[in-house]
Amino acid sequence: MAELKYESPQTTEAAVALLAAGGPTARVFAGGTDLMVQMHEEMIEPTLLVDIKRISETRQITFEDDYVRIGAAVTGAELGEHAELKAMWPGVVEAVELIGSYQVQGRATIGGNLCNASPAADSVPALIAAAARVVIAGPGGVRDIPVEDMPVGPGRTSLAAGEFVTSLLLPKRAERAGDAYLRFIPRTEMDIAVVGVGVSVTLNPDGTCATARMALGAVAPTARLVKAASDILVGNKLDHAVLEALAEAASDACSPIDDKRGTIVFRTKVAGVLACRAAAIAWQRAEKN
Amino acid sequence: MAKNFVTTTINGDEVEFASYPGQSLLDVLRSELHMTGTKNGCGSGDCGACTVVLNGRPVNACLVLGVELDGAEIETIEGMATGTKLHPLQQKFLDHAALQCGICTPGILTMAKAFLEKNPDPTESEVRYGLAGNLCRCTGYDKIVRAVLDAAADMRADG
Amino acid sequence: MSNDQSTTNYRWVGKRTPRPDGVDKVTGRARYGDDMSVPGMLHCKILRSPHAHARIVSIDLSKAKALKGVKAVLTCAEIPDHPLSEPPYAPIINDMHDISRNVMAREKVLYDGHAVAAVAATSERIARAALKLIDVEYEVLPHVLDPLEAAQPGAPILNEDQFTFGDETEPKVPSNLFRSITGKRGDLEAGFAEADLIIEREFISEPVHQGYIEPLACIATTSEDGCVELWTTTQGHFVIRALCAKLLNMELAKIRVTASEIGGGFGGKNTIYGEPVAIRLSQMTGRPVRMVMTRTEVFRASGPTVGSRSKIKMGAKKDGTITAAEVDTWYQAGAFKGAPVGRAVETYFSSYKIANVRATCYDVCVNRPKVAAYRAPGAPMAAFAAEGAINELADRLGIDPIDFRLKNAVGEGDESLMGSKYGQIGLVEVLEKVKSHPHYAAPLGPNQGRGFALGYWMHGGGLSSVSAHLLDDGTVTVATGNPDIGGSRSSMRVMAAEELGIDIELIKPIVADTGSMGYSHLTAGSRTTFATGWAVVNAVREIIDKLRALAAKKWGISVDDVIWESGQAVPKKAGQDRIKPLSLKELAGMATKMGGAIAGHSEINAGGVGAAFSAQLVDVEVDPETGFVTPTRYTVVQDVGRAISPDYVEGQMQGGAVQGIGWALNEAYIYDAEGRLQNTGFLDYRMPVASDVPMIDTVLVEVPNPNHPYGVRGVGEPCLVPAPAAVANAVENAIGRTMSWLPLSPPKILQAIEELKLAAE
């Protein structure tokens, strides 16, 4: 039997050193809501768990000049209770709040949702739509990358050996901006997204779209940014023709699989439906700001 | 396998236990401390039978490690009644027949208590979403929802 | 005392009384299967097949045995084999030949999750690690999952010693088709000739799991004298004792089984899985052995209910008279025979008076876990097909669905297809109650639909034993042999208090172990309040008779002159006013001085079961762009005979309805191309959560069962029978086309909506 060790370092440097020394079977432990299940089901057998929750940077939400920094180990429940952040990025916060039950919310972290690299992770399309960046600490120092560059396949990230995510950076929201995230699940709660759509827009004073980003989850090996969405939306209002084009662009961006959670046909169709609904909510929010 | 020594507060009492890395809080409670009121239903956070309150938040004990709990405060079903006086939620579950087999009951009571502390005056729909992480296969939830709403009303009246 | 049910002036029956086991369950004190530990116990883990169908070439245990902390490892070699039941292919469900192989695979593994070997070790972690050290060489074989395919010649054969039973051609080649059962009457051809409208449909339903929240768990302790004590979560510890004894060639009295509190069963805890394995490991090591299944094991290796394929044809006249009906249904038995085919035939059309009818149901083995009972086994999928067809007939004939059913409803004296004769039944009362219910006429919004279906179930009777003891302070213990799965201790206490005329708080009901009681059959088949309740009534009446005799002795009068009234012995004859009545408490205090302790016993084989009908109305709203279904209103109307504990009768009806919602919309066993189960947890085996369902309104119709002292009918199962059909009918009405498969998951509904749109263009 492989021995499992547990460490809870208090500094980023100590965590990096432990992870680097621990090799490929070392795992970052934050909320544990994915890792504990994988260990229980014997899908993974780590030899070292590095609990990052005692590193203060991972547990804080701070407003800096150009962005908001969200610690990687901030939980869904904490994000949901943060009125200022929720007002600024309601779509991102709602996406995180959709993950699991209240019980899971008390533990599941935004960084964990990203690093677990599930194609269906709820926070990821919302973060991509929000143009969020990931701050990564590693043996070579600190770097940051766009969220969309983080997952590279189901369960796989672009993190190098010894690296871990310390925080996420969300831009400060502009005027007349809004975001939204919607997902489809077969029940009302406790399911994994069959399709997820995040949309973020800013509007011109005349009500036309100034900038737009849309991302899809659960319809490809990784969450993906739908570049065509911005071409369709920018300069336009959300009329019937634009919505139709948006739905088509969303469906076209899908390359899903048939599995226990949904079919190719269903996912492709519903991606278009949710794209329109999420865009409408984001638009409404933008108009109110 | 080497065990870590952990000091916690459980239901107001200081409790020390030894836990090996990888061992869940659920397993610590049930196997090490013989506190079997917290139930094991799935081990994957999907059924809520093992709901406990950790540092003020409801969590699935099966998804928490024992070794990370040094200094933590934990509340379980065993601490819900005050001495021999049942908590209003416990009493209302009896009054409304909100349990059949009872295996989900400790988790649901623990979750409902934490939920009502955040939302003392919930709607039916809010109660349903509040308890969505707790599976009950027997009751169809009807009497559970009624019991929680009734308990909430009483608890508000009692301040 | 007679079975006079004319009085409803009861003190306890029908009242909302506290349940005797309630406090222990809201405080976490109640002990379920997994809540027990025994000093020095070992932990058992079971190695399971990763293949749907494979021959076991070899098993190497040496590395596992060598691991420190491993105390024993076993394979099928340690589980006695049994020949096929005599006569050779008799349709015996509990065939030890099959059970032996299901408990531990012998020649072949027959499904993903089939047990292959087991380890007992000093910790669960060591046991898990040891499983990884067992080398099994498999020769993978082609597999089959669909019952229609499996019944065809040339399909991969699961059990090479199984030949179709009852086939007059005496087949020379083995078959996955074990048997078929047919019920028929009249002349089908003539019946269909009379019809103005004939419809033919095919229906498909997937296997669903009982979904009890408490995993299977037990602890076996063996003594050097050969006696075994078994603690287990079960719906019938006497049945567990019998099955373990028979399988392991032990004497019944040497196995003492204690039933833990049971965390849900719904039929799924009627048989043995890990119990004989734990017993054998305990015998091999001389230590107590605990076995607890993970949720994944529960899904992969304990029986779900059958999936079905049905071809149905029905005809009716314009006035709504059903003239003929026929159906063929293939049920998946799983790896071993035993699909509830008789119950299916019993259920088909049995709410309706149809002159010309045939129902045939086929019991087919496939590479899935052996099915177990699930709440009205065999009936909900039959009702899904029959009620679906009937709703279509009514709809196309332009007749109100309730009127259509009233027109064809069975009554007293009619018979089901399997020959159950109906006594006093409440079918018409139930249907009329639905029709007059405000729900039936409530307006529907856009994208909403209303569904209706009717369910029939003949509950069980059979063997039950009860011991009631009067204690010298006037309190009473009532011991039954039936695990209390949903409040039966409450109804036992109520009936005992009613008979004795004392406060319920003076009565302590308990579930006694197999060493203390006579045989009691399962808590299943909606039989416990009926049959065991009847035995309770008998047992406390024996106490009453003894107390009357005691009073007679005290008063020096004939026992015939003493009656029992409101909890006291009273002289019957006029002119004896000077004799002061003696209360139960006073008599209890005298008993030991005047002859001995007083007890009453009953060991009965309860007949006189009654048919029960449940009718359900459900509204749903369908999102036309995603196919998502929201149930918005639900009403269950059921003939419950008499509700002893109405709280728990309502609870049964509500729980059954919600299980039906799950079955209808999302629950299913999902396999990949290799026959491996894909959804082995509650995440993807999607049972309804609280926010998925509305309040479930209940209407209790009380048409007493004339054969029972309190008029009881079984209530646990009838409420699930029509539920999937009712929900499916609501979806049909919301989207405007028939739907013939379960579950009605969003992709299927969206596809149907899209097809409708295309057809309209």
Short mmCIF file of N, CA and C in Angstrom, two decimals, chain C residues 332-410:
data_model
loop_
_atom_site.label_atom_id
_atom_site.label_comp_id
_atom_site.label_asym_id
_atom_site.label_seq_id
_atom_site.Cartn_x
_atom_site.Cartn_y
_atom_site.Cartn_z
N GLN C 332 -36.54 -8.31 -18.08
CA GLN C 332 -35.15 -8.68 -17.82
C GLN C 332 -35.05 -9.21 -16.40
N ALA C 333 -34.67 -10.48 -16.28
CA ALA C 333 -34.50 -11.03 -14.93
C ALA C 333 -33.14 -10.67 -14.36
N GLY C 334 -32.24 -10.17 -15.22
CA GLY C 334 -30.85 -10.06 -14.80
C GLY C 334 -30.18 -11.40 -15.03
N ALA C 335 -29.11 -11.65 -14.29
CA ALA C 335 -28.26 -12.80 -14.59
C ALA C 335 -28.92 -14.14 -14.28
N PHE C 336 -29.90 -14.14 -13.40
CA PHE C 336 -30.57 -15.39 -13.04
C PHE C 336 -32.08 -15.20 -13.13
N LYS C 337 -32.76 -16.29 -13.46
CA LYS C 337 -34.22 -16.26 -13.60
C LYS C 337 -34.89 -15.65 -12.37
N GLY C 338 -36.12 -15.21 -12.57
CA GLY C 338 -36.86 -14.71 -11.40
C GLY C 338 -37.48 -13.35 -11.61
N ALA C 339 -37.69 -12.92 -12.86
CA ALA C 339 -38.44 -11.68 -13.08
C ALA C 339 -39.88 -11.90 -12.60
N PRO C 340 -40.51 -10.86 -12.08
CA PRO C 340 -41.85 -11.01 -11.51
C PRO C 340 -42.92 -11.11 -12.59
N VAL C 341 -42.87 -12.19 -13.35
CA VAL C 341 -43.77 -12.31 -14.51
C VAL C 341 -45.21 -12.61 -14.09
N GLY C 342 -45.36 -13.39 -13.03
CA GLY C 342 -46.71 -13.68 -12.56
C GLY C 342 -47.42 -12.41 -12.11
N ARG C 343 -46.70 -11.59 -11.39
CA ARG C 343 -47.26 -10.34 -10.92
C ARG C 343 -47.61 -9.42 -12.09
N ALA C 344 -46.80 -9.48 -13.14
CA ALA C 344 -47.09 -8.65 -14.31
C ALA C 344 -48.41 -9.07 -14.92
N VAL C 345 -48.59 -10.36 -15.10
CA VAL C 345 -49.84 -10.85 -15.69
C VAL C 345 -51.01 -10.50 -14.78
N GLU C 346 -50.79 -10.65 -13.49
CA GLU C 346 -51.82 -10.29 -12.51
C GLU C 346 -52.22 -8.81 -12.64
N THR C 347 -51.23 -7.99 -12.92
CA THR C 347 -51.48 -6.54 -12.92
C THR C 347 -52.12 -6.05 -14.22
N TYR C 348 -51.70 -6.66 -15.33
CA TYR C 348 -52.22 -6.21 -16.62
C TYR C 348 -53.75 -6.26 -16.62
N PHE C 349 -54.39 -5.18 -16.92
CA PHE C 349 -55.83 -5.11 -17.18
C PHE C 349 -56.69 -5.51 -15.97
N SER C 350 -56.09 -5.72 -14.80
CA SER C 350 -56.88 -6.29 -13.72
C SER C 350 -57.81 -5.29 -13.05
N SER C 351 -57.73 -4.01 -13.45
CA SER C 351 -58.71 -3.05 -12.95
C SER C 351 -59.95 -3.02 -13.83
N TYR C 352 -59.90 -3.78 -14.93
CA TYR C 352 -60.96 -3.63 -15.94
C TYR C 352 -61.64 -4.97 -16.24
N LYS C 353 -62.91 -4.83 -16.51
CA LYS C 353 -63.71 -5.99 -16.88
C LYS C 353 -63.59 -6.12 -18.40
N ILE C 354 -62.78 -7.05 -18.84
CA ILE C 354 -62.58 -7.22 -20.29
C ILE C 354 -62.89 -8.68 -20.62
N ALA C 355 -63.80 -8.87 -21.54
CA ALA C 355 -64.26 -10.23 -21.82
C ALA C 355 -63.19 -11.08 -22.51
N ASN C 356 -62.42 -10.43 -23.36
CA ASN C 356 -61.46 -11.20 -24.17
C ASN C 356 -60.07 -10.63 -23.94
N VAL C 357 -59.23 -11.41 -23.35
CA VAL C 357 -57.95 -10.85 -22.92
C VAL C 357 -56.88 -11.92 -22.81
N ARG C 358 -55.67 -11.52 -23.13
CA ARG C 358 -54.51 -12.39 -22.92
C ARG C 358 -53.32 -11.52 -22.54
N ALA C 359 -52.59 -11.96 -21.54
CA ALA C 359 -51.33 -11.30 -21.18
C ALA C 359 -50.28 -12.38 -21.01
N THR C 360 -49.16 -12.21 -21.70
CA THR C 360 -48.06 -13.16 -21.59
C THR C 360 -46.81 -12.39 -21.20
N CYS C 361 -46.11 -12.92 -20.23
CA CYS C 361 -44.90 -12.24 -19.79
C CYS C 361 -43.74 -13.23 -19.74
N TYR C 362 -42.61 -12.81 -20.27
CA TYR C 362 -41.45 -13.67 -20.45
C TYR C 362 -40.36 -13.29 -19.46
N ASP C 363 -39.79 -14.31 -18.84
CA ASP C 363 -38.74 -14.15 -17.82
C ASP C 363 -37.40 -14.44 -18.50
N VAL C 364 -36.62 -13.40 -18.78
CA VAL C 364 -35.44 -13.56 -19.63
C VAL C 364 -34.17 -13.13 -18.90
N CYS C 365 -33.15 -13.99 -18.96
CA CYS C 365 -31.87 -13.64 -18.34
C CYS C 365 -31.04 -12.76 -19.27
N VAL C 366 -30.42 -11.74 -18.71
CA VAL C 366 -29.51 -10.86 -19.44
C VAL C 366 -28.32 -10.55 -18.53
N ASN C 367 -27.28 -9.94 -19.12
CA ASN C 367 -26.05 -9.69 -18.35
C ASN C 367 -26.17 -8.41 -17.52
N ARG C 368 -27.06 -8.47 -16.57
CA ARG C 368 -27.27 -7.39 -15.62
C ARG C 368 -27.43 -8.04 -14.24
N PRO C 369 -27.30 -7.25 -13.16
CA PRO C 369 -27.48 -7.86 -11.83
C PRO C 369 -28.86 -8.51 -11.71
N LYS C 370 -28.90 -9.60 -10.97
CA LYS C 370 -30.18 -10.31 -10.77
C LYS C 370 -31.19 -9.35 -10.15
N VAL C 371 -32.37 -9.30 -10.73
CA VAL C 371 -33.35 -8.35 -10.22
C VAL C 371 -33.82 -8.75 -8.83
N ALA C 372 -34.21 -7.74 -8.09
CA ALA C 372 -34.85 -7.95 -6.79
C ALA C 372 -36.22 -7.32 -6.86
N ALA C 373 -36.98 -7.54 -5.83
CA ALA C 373 -38.29 -6.90 -5.77
C ALA C 373 -38.11 -5.39 -5.66
N TYR C 374 -39.02 -4.67 -6.22
CA TYR C 374 -39.09 -3.23 -5.99
C TYR C 374 -40.56 -2.84 -5.96
N ARG C 375 -41.05 -2.50 -4.78
CA ARG C 375 -42.35 -1.89 -4.53
C ARG C 375 -43.37 -2.23 -5.63
N ALA C 376 -44.17 -3.23 -5.40
CA ALA C 376 -45.12 -3.75 -6.39
C ALA C 376 -44.38 -4.34 -7.58
N PRO C 377 -43.52 -5.36 -7.28
CA PRO C 377 -42.65 -5.88 -8.34
C PRO C 377 -43.43 -6.33 -9.58
N GLY C 378 -42.99 -5.85 -10.71
CA GLY C 378 -43.60 -6.24 -11.98
C GLY C 378 -44.77 -5.38 -12.39
N ALA C 379 -45.32 -4.60 -11.48
CA ALA C 379 -46.57 -3.92 -11.78
C ALA C 379 -46.44 -2.54 -12.45
N PRO C 380 -45.53 -1.68 -11.97
CA PRO C 380 -45.53 -0.33 -12.56
C PRO C 380 -45.24 -0.33 -14.06
N MET C 381 -44.36 -1.23 -14.51
CA MET C 381 -44.05 -1.23 -15.94
C MET C 381 -45.21 -1.83 -16.74
N ALA C 382 -45.94 -2.77 -16.13
CA ALA C 382 -47.14 -3.29 -16.79
C ALA C 382 -48.21 -2.20 -16.85
N ALA C 383 -48.36 -1.46 -15.76
CA ALA C 383 -49.34 -0.38 -15.75
C ALA C 383 -48.95 0.72 -16.73
N PHE C 384 -47.66 0.94 -16.89
CA PHE C 384 -47.20 1.95 -17.85
C PHE C 384 -47.72 1.62 -19.25
N ALA C 385 -47.61 0.34 -19.61
CA ALA C 385 -48.09 -0.07 -20.94
C ALA C 385 -49.62 -0.07 -21.01
N ALA C 386 -50.24 -0.71 -20.03
CA ALA C 386 -51.70 -0.86 -20.09
C ALA C 386 -52.40 0.49 -19.96
N GLU C 387 -51.98 1.29 -18.99
CA GLU C 387 -52.63 2.59 -18.79
C GLU C 387 -52.33 3.55 -19.93
N GLY C 388 -51.14 3.41 -20.50
CA GLY C 388 -50.81 4.24 -21.67
C GLY C 388 -51.74 3.94 -22.82
N ALA C 389 -51.96 2.65 -23.05
CA ALA C 389 -52.86 2.25 -24.14
C ALA C 389 -54.30 2.68 -23.84
N ILE C 390 -54.70 2.53 -22.59
CA ILE C 390 -56.08 2.90 -22.22
C ILE C 390 -56.29 4.40 -22.34
N ASN C 391 -55.30 5.17 -21.93
CA ASN C 391 -55.43 6.63 -22.10
C ASN C 391 -55.56 7.00 -23.57
N GLU C 392 -54.82 6.30 -24.42
CA GLU C 392 -54.91 6.61 -25.85
C GLU C 392 -56.30 6.23 -26.40
N LEU C 393 -56.79 5.06 -25.97
CA LEU C 393 -58.14 4.65 -26.40
C LEU C 393 -59.18 5.70 -26.00
N ALA C 394 -59.14 6.11 -24.73
CA ALA C 394 -60.12 7.08 -24.25
C ALA C 394 -60.00 8.38 -25.02
N ASP C 395 -58.75 8.80 -25.21
CA ASP C 395 -58.50 10.05 -25.91
C ASP C 395 -59.05 10.01 -27.34
N ARG C 396 -58.75 8.92 -28.04
CA ARG C 396 -59.17 8.85 -29.45
C ARG C 396 -60.66 8.62 -29.59
N LEU C 397 -61.28 8.06 -28.57
CA LEU C 397 -62.74 7.89 -28.62
C LEU C 397 -63.45 9.12 -28.08
N GLY C 398 -62.69 10.08 -27.61
CA GLY C 398 -63.29 11.31 -27.09
C GLY C 398 -64.04 11.10 -25.79
N ILE C 399 -63.59 10.15 -25.00
CA ILE C 399 -64.27 9.87 -23.73
C ILE C 399 -63.35 10.30 -22.58
N ASP C 400 -63.94 10.93 -21.59
CA ASP C 400 -63.19 11.33 -20.40
C ASP C 400 -62.49 10.10 -19.81
N PRO C 401 -61.20 10.24 -19.46
CA PRO C 401 -60.45 9.05 -19.01
C PRO C 401 -61.03 8.40 -17.75
N ILE C 402 -61.65 9.19 -16.88
CA ILE C 402 -62.25 8.59 -15.68
C ILE C 402 -63.54 7.85 -16.08
N ASP C 403 -64.34 8.50 -16.91
CA ASP C 403 -65.58 7.85 -17.36
C ASP C 403 -65.25 6.54 -18.09
N PHE C 404 -64.20 6.60 -18.89
CA PHE C 404 -63.79 5.41 -19.63
C PHE C 404 -63.48 4.28 -18.67
N ARG C 405 -62.81 4.60 -17.60
CA ARG C 405 -62.45 3.57 -16.61
C ARG C 405 -63.67 3.13 -15.80
N LEU C 406 -64.51 4.09 -15.46
CA LEU C 406 -65.73 3.71 -14.72
C LEU C 406 -66.57 2.74 -15.55
N LYS C 407 -66.60 2.98 -16.84
CA LYS C 407 -67.39 2.13 -17.75
C LYS C 407 -66.90 0.67 -17.70
N ASN C 408 -65.58 0.51 -17.52
CA ASN C 408 -64.99 -0.83 -17.59
C ASN C 408 -64.52 -1.37 -16.23
N ALA C 409 -64.84 -0.65 -15.17
CA ALA C 409 -64.27 -0.99 -13.86
C ALA C 409 -64.73 -2.36 -13.35
N VAL C 410 -63.79 -3.09 -12.75
CA VAL C 410 -64.15 -4.36 -12.10
C VAL C 410 -64.88 -4.07 -10.78
#
